[in-house]
Coordinates of C-alpha atoms in Angstrom, one line a residue:
M262 CA 0.5 0.3 -0.3
S263 CA 1.3 3.9 -1.0
D264 CA 1.7 6.0 2.2
L265 CA -1.3 8.0 2.2
S266 CA 0.4 11.0 4.7
G267 CA -0.8 14.3 3.7
E268 CA -3.9 13.8 2.3
I269 CA -7.1 14.8 4.6
I270 CA -9.3 11.1 5.4
D271 CA -13.2 12.4 4.9
N272 CA -12.8 16.1 5.4
R273 CA -11.5 15.4 8.6
Y274 CA -8.3 13.7 9.3
E275 CA -4.7 14.9 7.8
L276 CA -3.0 12.0 7.9
L277 CA 0.7 13.3 9.4
S278 CA 2.9 10.2 9.7
L279 CA 2.9 6.6 9.0
I280 CA 3.0 4.2 12.4
A281 CA 2.6 1.1 11.9
A282 CA 1.9 -1.1 8.7
G283 CA 0.5 -5.3 8.8
G284 CA -1.6 -7.5 6.4
M285 CA -4.4 -5.5 7.0
A286 CA -4.0 -2.2 7.3
S287 CA -1.8 0.3 7.9
I288 CA -2.1 3.2 10.5
Y289 CA -1.1 6.2 10.8
K290 CA -0.9 9.4 12.9
A291 CA -3.1 11.9 11.9
T292 CA -4.8 15.3 13.3
D293 CA -8.6 15.8 14.0
L294 CA -9.5 19.3 12.2
R295 CA -12.6 19.3 13.8
L296 CA -11.4 19.1 17.5
D297 CA -8.0 19.7 17.3
R298 CA -5.9 17.6 18.3
F299 CA -3.7 14.1 17.4
V300 CA -5.3 10.5 17.0
A301 CA -4.6 7.5 15.2
V302 CA -6.4 6.1 12.0
K303 CA -6.8 2.8 11.0
I304 CA -6.9 2.5 6.8
M305 CA -7.4 -0.6 5.5
H306 CA -5.4 -1.5 2.8
P307 CA -7.3 -1.0 -0.6
H308 CA -7.3 -4.3 -2.6
L309 CA -8.9 -5.4 0.7
A310 CA -11.7 -2.6 1.0
N311 CA -14.3 -4.6 -1.8
D312 CA -13.8 -7.7 0.0
E313 CA -17.3 -7.9 2.4
E314 CA -15.7 -10.1 4.6
F315 CA -12.9 -8.3 5.4
V316 CA -14.8 -4.7 5.8
N317 CA -16.6 -6.8 8.3
R318 CA -13.7 -8.2 10.2
F319 CA -12.8 -4.5 10.4
I320 CA -16.0 -3.2 11.4
R321 CA -15.6 -5.9 13.9
E322 CA -12.6 -4.7 15.4
A323 CA -14.2 -0.4 15.8
K324 CA -17.5 -2.6 17.7
A325 CA -15.2 -4.4 20.3
I326 CA -13.2 -1.5 21.4
A327 CA -16.6 0.6 21.5
A328 CA -17.8 -2.1 24.1
L329 CA -15.8 -1.8 26.1
S330 CA -15.2 1.5 28.0
H331 CA -11.7 0.3 30.2
P332 CA -8.5 3.3 31.1
N333 CA -6.2 0.2 30.0
I334 CA -7.8 -0.8 26.3
V335 CA -7.0 2.4 24.1
S336 CA -10.3 3.9 22.6
I337 CA -12.4 4.2 19.0
Q338 CA -13.6 6.9 18.5
D339 CA -14.6 7.0 15.4
Q340 CA -15.2 4.3 11.8
G341 CA -16.4 4.8 8.2
W342 CA -15.7 5.2 5.1
N343 CA -13.4 7.8 3.1
E344 CA -15.7 9.7 0.0
G345 CA -13.5 12.2 -1.3
G346 CA -10.2 11.5 -2.5
A347 CA -7.8 8.6 -1.9
P348 CA -10.8 5.3 -1.3
A349 CA -10.4 4.0 2.2
V350 CA -12.3 2.2 4.8
F351 CA -11.0 3.6 8.2
I352 CA -10.8 3.3 12.1
V353 CA -10.1 6.1 14.4
M354 CA -8.6 5.3 17.8
E355 CA -7.4 7.8 20.0
F356 CA -3.3 8.5 19.9
I357 CA -1.6 7.0 22.3
D358 CA 2.5 8.7 22.4
G359 CA 4.9 5.9 23.0
Q360 CA 5.9 2.7 22.8
T361 CA 5.3 -0.9 22.6
L362 CA 5.9 -3.3 25.4
R363 CA 8.5 -5.2 22.8
D364 CA 10.5 -1.7 22.3
L365 CA 10.9 -1.5 25.9
L366 CA 12.0 -5.8 25.9
F367 CA 14.2 -5.0 23.1
E368 CA 15.6 -1.5 25.7
K369 CA 15.9 -3.4 29.0
G370 CA 16.8 -7.1 27.6
R371 CA 14.3 -8.5 29.5
L372 CA 12.4 -7.2 33.0
T373 CA 12.5 -8.0 36.5
P374 CA 9.6 -9.1 38.8
S375 CA 8.6 -5.9 39.6
E376 CA 8.5 -4.6 36.5
L377 CA 6.3 -7.2 34.9
L378 CA 3.9 -6.6 37.7
H379 CA 3.8 -2.8 36.9
Y380 CA 3.1 -3.3 33.6
M381 CA 1.2 -6.5 33.7
I382 CA -1.5 -6.1 36.3
P383 CA -3.4 -3.2 33.8
V384 CA -3.5 -5.3 30.9
V385 CA -4.9 -8.3 32.5
S386 CA -7.5 -6.1 34.4
A387 CA -8.3 -4.7 31.8
L388 CA -8.7 -7.7 30.2
S389 CA -10.8 -9.2 32.8
Q390 CA -13.4 -7.1 31.8
A391 CA -13.3 -7.7 28.3
H392 CA -14.5 -11.4 29.5
G393 CA -16.6 -10.6 31.3
L394 CA -18.6 -9.4 28.2
G395 CA -17.6 -12.0 26.6
I396 CA -15.1 -10.4 24.2
N397 CA -11.6 -12.8 23.9
H398 CA -7.9 -10.5 22.3
R399 CA -7.3 -13.5 20.8
D400 CA -3.8 -12.0 19.3
L401 CA -1.8 -11.1 22.3
K402 CA 1.8 -9.5 21.8
P403 CA 4.1 -7.4 23.2
E404 CA 3.7 -5.3 20.1
N405 CA -0.4 -4.9 21.0
I406 CA 0.7 -3.6 24.2
L407 CA 1.7 0.5 24.2
I408 CA 3.1 2.7 26.9
S409 CA 2.8 6.2 26.8
K410 CA 5.5 8.7 28.1
D411 CA 4.2 8.9 30.7
G412 CA 3.5 5.4 31.9
R413 CA -0.3 4.4 31.3
V414 CA -0.5 0.6 29.7
K415 CA -2.9 0.5 27.0
I416 CA -3.9 -3.2 25.0
A417 CA -4.4 -1.9 21.3
D418 CA -5.3 -4.2 17.9
F419 CA -8.9 -6.2 19.1
G420 CA -8.8 -7.1 15.4
L421 CA -9.2 -11.0 15.7
A422 CA -11.6 -10.4 19.1
R423 CA -14.3 -12.5 19.0
G424 CA -17.0 -13.0 21.3
G425 CA -21.1 -12.7 21.7
L426 CA -21.2 -9.4 20.7
L427 CA -19.5 -9.7 18.1
G428 CA -20.3 -12.7 16.1
S429 CA -17.5 -15.3 15.0
T430 CA -14.6 -14.1 13.1
M431 CA -12.9 -15.0 9.9
T432 CA -13.3 -18.8 8.6
V433 CA -11.1 -20.6 5.9
E434 CA -13.0 -20.0 3.1
S435 CA -12.6 -15.9 3.5
S436 CA -8.8 -17.2 2.8
V437 CA -6.8 -15.9 5.9
V438 CA -4.5 -17.2 8.5
L439 CA -4.6 -14.7 12.1
G440 CA -2.8 -14.3 14.9
S441 CA 0.6 -14.6 16.0
V442 CA 2.2 -17.9 16.2
S443 CA 4.4 -16.9 19.2
Y444 CA 1.9 -16.8 21.3
L445 CA -0.9 -19.4 20.1
S446 CA -2.6 -21.7 22.7
P447 CA -2.6 -25.8 22.0
E448 CA -6.5 -25.3 21.6
Q449 CA -6.0 -23.2 18.8
V450 CA -3.7 -24.6 16.9
E451 CA -4.9 -28.2 17.3
R452 CA -8.7 -27.8 16.5
G453 CA -9.2 -24.1 15.7
I454 CA -11.6 -22.8 19.0
S455 CA -10.5 -20.4 21.3
D456 CA -12.2 -18.6 24.6
A457 CA -11.2 -16.7 27.0
R458 CA -8.6 -19.2 29.3
S459 CA -6.9 -19.0 25.7
D460 CA -5.5 -15.4 26.2
I461 CA -4.5 -16.7 29.7
Y462 CA -2.3 -18.5 27.6
S463 CA -0.9 -15.7 25.6
L464 CA -0.7 -13.4 28.7
G465 CA 1.9 -16.5 30.3
I466 CA 4.1 -16.8 27.0
M467 CA 4.1 -13.2 27.5
F468 CA 5.1 -13.3 31.0
F469 CA 7.7 -16.2 30.3
E470 CA 9.0 -14.0 27.4
L471 CA 9.1 -11.0 29.7
L472 CA 11.2 -12.5 32.3
T473 CA 13.7 -14.7 30.6
G474 CA 14.3 -12.2 27.0
S475 CA 13.7 -15.1 25.2
K476 CA 10.3 -17.0 23.7
P477 CA 9.6 -20.2 25.2
Y478 CA 9.7 -22.0 21.2
D479 CA 11.7 -21.4 18.2
G480 CA 11.9 -22.8 15.2
D481 CA 12.4 -21.9 11.3
T482 CA 9.0 -21.9 10.3
P483 CA 5.4 -21.5 12.3
I484 CA 4.7 -24.9 11.9
Q485 CA 6.8 -26.0 13.7
I486 CA 6.4 -23.7 17.1
A487 CA 2.9 -24.5 16.7
F488 CA 4.1 -28.7 17.1
K489 CA 6.6 -27.4 19.8
H490 CA 3.0 -25.6 21.4
V491 CA 1.0 -28.5 21.1
N492 CA 3.8 -31.4 22.4
E493 CA 6.1 -29.7 24.9
R494 CA 5.6 -28.1 28.2
V495 CA 6.7 -23.9 28.6
P496 CA 9.3 -24.5 31.1
A497 CA 9.8 -22.0 34.9
P498 CA 11.5 -18.4 34.2
S499 CA 13.4 -19.6 37.3
T500 CA 15.6 -22.6 35.1
L501 CA 16.6 -19.4 32.7
V502 CA 16.9 -16.8 34.9
D503 CA 17.4 -16.2 39.0
G504 CA 15.5 -14.7 41.0
I505 CA 12.1 -15.1 40.0
P506 CA 9.3 -15.8 43.2
P507 CA 8.2 -19.7 43.6
A508 CA 5.1 -18.2 43.2
L509 CA 5.6 -16.2 39.8
D510 CA 7.3 -19.3 39.1
E511 CA 4.2 -21.6 39.2
L512 CA 2.2 -19.1 37.9
V513 CA 3.7 -18.9 34.7
L514 CA 3.3 -22.9 34.5
R515 CA -0.9 -22.4 35.7
A516 CA -0.8 -20.3 32.9
T517 CA 0.9 -22.1 30.6
S518 CA -0.7 -25.6 30.0
P519 CA -1.5 -27.5 27.1
N520 CA -4.9 -28.4 29.2
P521 CA -7.3 -25.3 29.4
D522 CA -8.9 -26.8 32.5
H523 CA -5.5 -26.5 34.6
R524 CA -4.9 -23.0 33.8
Q525 CA -6.4 -20.1 36.0
K526 CA -9.7 -19.4 35.6
N527 CA -10.6 -16.7 34.2
C528 CA -8.4 -13.4 34.0
T529 CA -10.5 -12.2 37.3
Q530 CA -8.3 -15.2 39.0
L531 CA -5.2 -14.4 37.5
L532 CA -5.6 -10.5 38.0
E533 CA -6.1 -11.1 42.0
E534 CA -2.8 -13.6 42.0
L535 CA -1.1 -11.3 40.3
Q536 CA -1.9 -8.4 43.0
Q537 CA -0.8 -11.3 45.6
I538 CA 2.4 -11.4 44.3
Q539 CA 3.1 -7.8 44.4
M540 CA 2.0 -7.3 47.9
E541 CA 4.5 -10.1 48.9
L542 CA 7.1 -8.8 46.5
D543 CA 6.2 -4.7 48.1
P544 CA 4.5 -4.8 51.2
K545 CA 4.7 -1.3 51.8
R546 CA 4.1 -0.4 48.1
T547 CA 0.3 2.4 47.9
Q548 CA -1.7 0.6 46.2
L549 CA -3.0 4.1 44.4
S550 CA -1.1 3.1 41.5
L551 CA -2.6 3.2 37.8
D552 CA -4.6 -0.4 37.9
L553 CA -6.2 1.3 41.2
D554 CA -9.2 3.3 40.2
L555 CA -10.3 0.9 37.7
P556 CA -13.4 -0.5 37.4
L557 CA -14.1 -3.9 39.4
P558 CA -13.7 -6.3 36.9
T559 CA -16.7 -8.8 35.9
P560 CA -16.3 -12.5 36.0
T561 CA -16.6 -14.2 32.5
P562 CA -19.9 -15.5 32.4
K563 CA -20.1 -19.7 31.9
R564 CA -20.6 -20.1 28.6
K565 CA -21.0 -23.6 26.5
G566 CA -18.3 -24.3 24.3
A567 CA -16.5 -21.7 21.3
R568 CA -17.5 -22.6 17.3
P569 CA -15.2 -23.7 15.7
E570 CA -12.4 -20.7 14.3
V571 CA -10.5 -20.7 11.9
R572 CA -6.3 -22.8 12.7
V573 CA -3.6 -19.8 12.9
G574 CA -0.6 -20.3 11.4
N575 CA 1.6 -17.5 10.5
T576 CA 1.7 -14.1 11.6
L577 CA -1.0 -11.3 10.8
V578 CA -2.6 -11.6 7.9
T579 CA -1.7 -13.9 5.4
R580 CA -3.6 -15.4 2.2
I581 CA -3.9 -19.5 1.9
K582 CA -5.3 -19.7 -1.1
S583 CA -2.3 -20.2 -3.3
M584 CA -0.5 -24.0 -2.3
T585 CA 3.0 -22.0 -4.7
E586 CA 3.0 -17.9 -3.0
P587 CA 5.7 -17.7 -0.4
T588 CA 5.2 -15.6 2.3
R589 CA 6.6 -12.6 4.3
V590 CA 6.9 -14.0 8.1
R591 CA 8.8 -12.1 10.9
N592 CA 10.9 -13.8 13.0
T593 CA 13.9 -14.0 15.0
N594 CA 16.3 -14.9 13.3
T595 CA 18.7 -12.5 11.9
K596 CA 17.8 -13.1 7.8
P597 CA 13.9 -13.0 6.0
T598 CA 12.6 -16.5 6.2
F599 CA 10.2 -17.2 3.5
I600 CA 7.3 -20.0 3.6
P601 CA 5.1 -22.0 1.0
E602 CA 2.1 -21.8 2.5
G603 CA 0.6 -25.3 3.6
K604 CA -3.4 -27.2 4.1
L605 CA -5.4 -25.9 7.7
E606 CA -8.1 -27.1 8.8
R607 CA -11.3 -26.0 7.2
N608 CA -14.2 -24.0 8.9
T609 CA -17.7 -25.3 7.9
E610 CA -19.4 -22.6 9.5
V611 CA -19.8 -19.0 7.2
P612 CA -20.4 -16.1 9.9
A613 CA -23.5 -14.1 8.0
L614 CA -22.5 -10.4 6.3
S615 CA -24.1 -8.0 8.9
H616 CA -22.9 -5.4 6.6
S617 CA -23.3 -6.5 2.5
G618 CA -26.7 -4.5 2.9
E619 CA -24.1 -1.3 3.5
I620 CA -21.5 -2.8 1.1
R621 CA -24.5 -2.9 -1.7
R622 CA -24.9 -0.2 -0.9
K623 CA -21.9 2.2 -1.5
T624 CA -21.3 -0.1 -4.6
S625 CA -24.4 0.7 -6.1
K626 CA -23.4 4.8 -5.1
R627 CA -19.9 4.5 -6.7
V628 CA -22.3 2.9 -10.2
R629 CA -24.5 5.6 -10.2
R630 CA -21.4 8.6 -9.6
N631 CA -20.2 6.8 -12.6
R632 CA -22.7 7.3 -14.7
I633 CA -23.4 11.5 -14.1
R634 CA -19.3 11.6 -14.9
F635 CA -19.6 13.3 -18.4
L636 CA -22.7 15.4 -16.4
S637 CA -20.4 16.6 -13.9
S638 CA -17.8 18.0 -16.3
V639 CA -19.6 21.1 -16.5
V640 CA -19.4 21.5 -12.9
V641 CA -15.6 21.0 -12.5
L642 CA -15.1 23.5 -14.9
L643 CA -16.7 25.8 -12.7
L644 CA -15.2 25.0 -9.6
I645 CA -11.4 24.9 -11.5
G646 CA -12.5 28.5 -11.5
A647 CA -13.8 29.0 -8.2
A648 CA -10.7 26.6 -6.9
Y649 CA -8.3 29.6 -9.0
Y650 CA -10.4 32.5 -7.8
F651 CA -9.9 31.9 -4.4
L652 CA -6.4 29.8 -4.1
I653 CA -4.1 31.4 -6.6
G654 CA -6.2 34.7 -7.2
A655 CA -6.9 37.7 -4.7
G656 CA -9.4 35.6 -3.5
S657 CA -7.3 33.0 -2.1
G658 CA -6.6 33.5 1.8
V659 CA -3.2 30.9 4.0
S660 CA -4.2 27.1 5.4
I661 CA -3.5 27.6 9.3
P662 CA -1.4 24.5 9.9
S663 CA -2.5 22.7 13.5
V664 CA -0.1 23.8 16.2
V665 CA -1.8 21.8 18.9
G666 CA 0.7 20.0 20.8
M667 CA 3.9 22.7 20.0
N668 CA 5.1 24.8 22.3
Q669 CA 4.1 28.3 21.9
T670 CA 7.9 29.5 20.3
D671 CA 7.0 26.6 17.3
A672 CA 4.1 27.7 16.6
T673 CA 4.7 31.5 16.5
S674 CA 7.7 30.1 14.1
A675 CA 5.1 27.7 12.0
L676 CA 2.5 30.5 11.7
S677 CA 5.3 33.3 11.0
S678 CA 6.4 31.3 8.1
I679 CA 3.0 31.2 5.6
G680 CA 3.1 34.9 6.9
L681 CA 0.2 34.8 10.2
K682 CA 0.5 36.6 13.2
T683 CA 0.1 34.7 16.4
V684 CA -1.6 36.5 19.8
V685 CA -1.4 34.4 23.4
A686 CA -5.3 35.1 24.0
L687 CA -5.5 32.8 27.0
K688 CA -3.3 30.7 29.3
E689 CA -5.4 28.0 31.4
I690 CA -4.5 25.4 33.8
D691 CA -4.8 21.8 32.3
S692 CA -3.1 18.9 34.2
G693 CA -2.8 16.9 30.3
V694 CA -0.8 19.4 28.5
P695 CA 2.7 20.2 29.8
A696 CA 3.0 24.2 30.0
G697 CA 4.1 26.3 27.7
E698 CA 2.4 23.8 24.9
V699 CA -0.6 24.9 22.5
I700 CA -3.7 23.7 23.7
S701 CA -5.9 25.0 20.7
S702 CA -6.3 28.1 18.3
S703 CA -8.6 29.6 16.8
P704 CA -9.3 29.9 13.6
G705 CA -8.0 26.2 14.6
G706 CA -5.3 23.4 12.0
G707 CA -7.4 23.4 8.7
A708 CA -8.7 27.0 8.2
H709 CA -7.6 29.6 6.0
L710 CA -6.6 33.1 7.2
K711 CA -6.0 36.1 4.5
K712 CA -2.0 36.9 5.4
G713 CA -1.3 38.8 7.4
G714 CA -4.0 37.2 9.5
T715 CA -4.1 36.8 13.1
V716 CA -4.2 32.8 14.8
A717 CA -5.4 33.8 18.9
L718 CA -3.5 30.6 20.7
T719 CA -4.4 29.9 24.4
I720 CA -1.6 28.0 26.1
S721 CA -1.4 25.5 28.8
L722 CA 0.6 26.5 32.1
G723 CA 1.0 23.2 33.1
A724 CA -0.8 21.3 36.6
Q725 CA -0.8 24.0 38.4
V726 CA -2.2 24.9 41.7
V727 CA -2.9 28.1 43.3
P728 CA -3.1 28.0 46.7
T729 CA -5.8 30.1 48.3
P730 CA -4.6 33.1 50.6
T731 CA -4.9 33.9 53.8
P732 CA -7.5 36.9 54.6
T733 CA -6.1 39.2 56.8
P734 CA -8.0 39.3 59.9
T735 CA -9.8 42.1 60.8
P736 CA -9.3 43.9 64.2
T737 CA -11.9 44.7 66.0
P738 CA -12.6 48.2 67.7
T739 CA -11.6 48.8 71.2
P740 CA -12.9 52.0 73.7
S741 CA -10.4 54.6 74.2
N742 CA -9.8 53.4 77.6
T743 CA -9.6 49.6 77.4
P744 CA -6.1 48.2 76.4
T745 CA -5.6 46.5 72.9
P746 CA -4.8 43.1 73.3
T747 CA -2.1 41.1 71.3
P748 CA -3.5 40.2 67.6
S749 CA -3.1 36.5 67.3
S750 CA -0.8 34.7 64.8
S751 CA -3.0 31.9 63.8
S752 CA -3.7 32.8 60.8
S753 CA 0.0 31.5 59.4
P754 CA 0.4 28.6 56.9
V755 CA 0.9 25.7 58.8
P756 CA 4.1 23.3 57.1
V757 CA 3.1 19.8 56.6
T758 CA 5.2 17.1 55.8
I759 CA 5.6 15.1 52.2
K760 CA 6.9 11.7 51.5
S761 CA 9.1 10.7 49.0
Y762 CA 7.8 9.3 45.9
V763 CA 10.9 7.6 44.8
G764 CA 10.4 4.5 43.0
L765 CA 6.0 5.4 42.8
T766 CA 4.7 6.5 39.9
S767 CA 4.6 9.9 39.1
D768 CA 0.7 10.3 39.2
Q769 CA 0.5 9.1 42.9
A770 CA 3.0 11.5 43.7
Q771 CA 0.7 14.4 41.4
S772 CA -2.9 13.5 42.7
E773 CA -0.9 13.4 46.3
L774 CA 0.9 16.0 46.3
T775 CA -1.8 18.8 44.5
A776 CA -4.7 17.6 47.6
Q777 CA -1.8 18.5 50.4
G778 CA -1.6 22.4 48.7
M779 CA 2.0 21.5 46.3
V780 CA 2.8 22.8 43.0
V781 CA 3.6 19.8 41.2
N782 CA 6.7 20.4 38.6
Q783 CA 8.0 17.3 36.3
A784 CA 10.9 16.8 34.1
F785 CA 12.3 14.2 32.1
A786 CA 14.9 12.2 32.2
Y787 CA 16.1 8.4 31.6
S788 CA 16.8 5.7 34.1
D789 CA 18.3 1.9 33.5
T790 CA 16.6 0.7 36.5
I791 CA 13.6 3.0 37.5
A792 CA 10.2 2.1 34.8
I793 CA 8.9 4.2 32.8
G794 CA 6.6 6.7 34.1
D795 CA 8.1 6.1 37.6
V796 CA 9.6 8.8 40.0
I797 CA 13.4 8.6 39.8
S798 CA 14.2 11.7 42.0
Q799 CA 12.0 14.9 44.0
T800 CA 12.6 18.5 45.4
P801 CA 11.9 18.9 47.8
D802 CA 12.7 15.3 49.5
G803 CA 10.2 14.4 52.0
S804 CA 12.4 15.0 54.9
T805 CA 11.3 18.1 56.6
P806 CA 8.1 19.7 56.3
V807 CA 7.2 21.8 53.7
L808 CA 4.2 24.9 53.7
P809 CA 1.2 24.4 51.1
G810 CA 2.1 26.6 47.7
T811 CA 5.7 24.8 48.0
T812 CA 6.9 23.8 44.2
V813 CA 8.4 20.4 44.5
T814 CA 9.9 19.1 40.9
L815 CA 10.0 15.5 40.2
I816 CA 12.2 14.1 38.3
V817 CA 10.5 11.0 35.9
S818 CA 11.7 8.3 34.3
Q819 CA 11.4 7.7 30.0
G820 CA 13.0 4.3 30.0
S821 CA 16.8 3.6 29.3
S822 CA 19.0 5.4 28.3
T823 CA 20.0 2.5 25.8
V824 CA 17.9 0.2 23.7
Y825 CA 18.8 -3.0 21.5
I826 CA 18.6 -3.0 18.0
P827 CA 15.6 -4.6 16.9
N828 CA 15.0 -6.8 14.1
V829 CA 13.9 -5.0 11.1
Y830 CA 14.5 -7.6 8.3
S831 CA 12.0 -8.3 5.5
L832 CA 10.5 -4.6 6.7
S833 CA 9.6 -2.2 4.1
G834 CA 11.9 0.6 3.9
S835 CA 9.7 3.4 5.9
Y836 CA 8.4 0.8 8.1
A837 CA 11.5 -0.2 9.6
T838 CA 12.9 3.7 9.7
T839 CA 9.9 4.0 12.6
E840 CA 10.5 1.5 14.6
L841 CA 13.6 2.6 15.1
E842 CA 13.0 6.8 15.3
N843 CA 10.6 5.7 17.8
L844 CA 13.3 3.9 20.0
Q845 CA 15.2 7.3 19.1
L846 CA 17.7 6.3 17.2
K847 CA 19.4 7.7 13.9
V848 CA 18.5 6.3 10.7
V849 CA 20.9 6.1 7.3
V850 CA 18.9 3.9 4.7
R851 CA 20.7 2.6 1.7
K852 CA 19.6 1.2 -1.2
I853 CA 20.3 -1.9 -3.7
G854 CA 19.7 -1.4 -6.7
N855 CA 15.4 -0.9 -6.3
G856 CA 15.1 -2.2 -2.8
K857 CA 12.8 -2.2 -1.4
H858 CA 12.7 -4.4 2.0
V859 CA 15.9 -4.7 4.8
T860 CA 18.8 -6.9 4.0
N861 CA 21.2 -6.1 6.1
V862 CA 21.3 -3.6 9.6
S863 CA 24.3 -2.4 11.2
P864 CA 25.1 -2.2 14.2
K865 CA 23.8 -6.2 13.8
V866 CA 20.4 -7.4 15.5
G867 CA 20.2 -7.3 19.2
T868 CA 23.7 -5.4 19.8
Q869 CA 23.1 -2.6 22.7
V870 CA 23.4 1.3 22.1
K871 CA 22.8 4.5 23.1
R872 CA 19.4 6.9 22.3
G873 CA 20.9 9.1 19.6
S874 CA 23.2 6.1 18.3
T875 CA 22.8 5.7 14.0
V876 CA 21.8 2.7 12.9
V877 CA 22.6 2.2 9.2
I878 CA 20.3 -0.4 7.1
T879 CA 20.3 -1.3 3.4
L880 CA 17.1 -2.0 1.3
G881 CA 17.7 -4.8 -2.0

């Protein structure tokens, strides 16, 4: 699929840059021109948009996410078809500025038990609610767990979700293979069926990989890996890494049992076990982190046997009708692997095409539009004349770019470069926008303004707390023959004791310090020992009482200062560049002929380097 960066979808979403691409769709960072904010837009590949079943599944993903309301699940905001410009079926989601759990694993090599619990408890809490609604994710892997810059954890990509609210997903008749083989449960491999316990198995494999730095099974082909899931047992993490608590060891072994009946019965039980282990590791831990203000998980209802589904044999989406066409897959080897696709079990049940009427209406509309093209040519000529007047001629104006999220200096510079003036109309306290950055503009991004016009900016003051001034006591008049009493000094502010938040989440520190009347400022720094979003240091440090209104500065971790070079072999040049730049690495691209996919990486995959280092990728 060609890069659509620069396109405006549905006259509302301006695509800024490609974030990720898969077998079914590409995801772009975009600006919502109507609400003036960043969003993520997932666009189905054009060659799939004419396939009713693909479109149905794409829409099912939107419904799956929309049916959930949980702070640790990426929320969906819109879905539709692009009527003008590039053809596109799209989903609009909240934009998470950060990295994936896979990126974090590349950075650190492996996680400590405390770090694993820190990141995975919110994930299991979110899945507990999803399972309570009868929705199973079915594609859990580190790439689908997002970590924002402030440490918030979100589950993404419910594209393979299945449940009573959604109907079944794809079948073999639809000519697709779904899922990621390294995290598939034995029942998915053998019988093509899955339920909530299959998600628990995938979580268990993730726990093992996060604790040890490697997957439990490896192989030259996905079929070999799938065979091991069915016929072998996942070893205890402690056999590879020292310092794993016995309770966590046993939890991983139960979650990865080949027999679903031997696993935790649902994510509610798994969540309780994880929280108990966390309390045993750190009895003094204050349980006010992100996952504690979440709704209580809904118990998973008992369900009869799940209907048979597609058996997964590869990563992402792969056609299987052709027995000779090779399929590119991502693996942990340093060279791309190509395998022929084999025969898979077939599902005899075909899901109803609940959206076929909508597809037919869209098709009918396109036919009618083609029939009146000749009559439209006159209108087009008139529009060209009007466009010349307004865009080039005397009526032309300047298209205002979105400056939301920029600091005031950059926003002023960007607008000044196209002949527009700026004025700060308002400054507001906003805990969600760092101090000095633009909250909104008037006119907003996408509007037009004559050169020399003025754009009004609203600037954030950050999460400030303004202490309430203590009123000055009014002296009581006394008779001249009565001695004047000595005024009391009881109105003076009383010092309070604040605690140290080092090692705790910045959200907890912000909440508690603000409640005590403190002004909180945050700065970010790298740390090889403190988890993303947790406090590295604090000033004042809490050793002595302070007055309300005192500014407390928190230095918050933004992750390790070093990263591991990820495996980007066989990826397209643009996608590989995006993955490397997301790790704050500089990328130099070299081409051999008309090469489009990565054939070499220097430094080699797995090398630990400083952020900001240069990586050379060769396209062949």
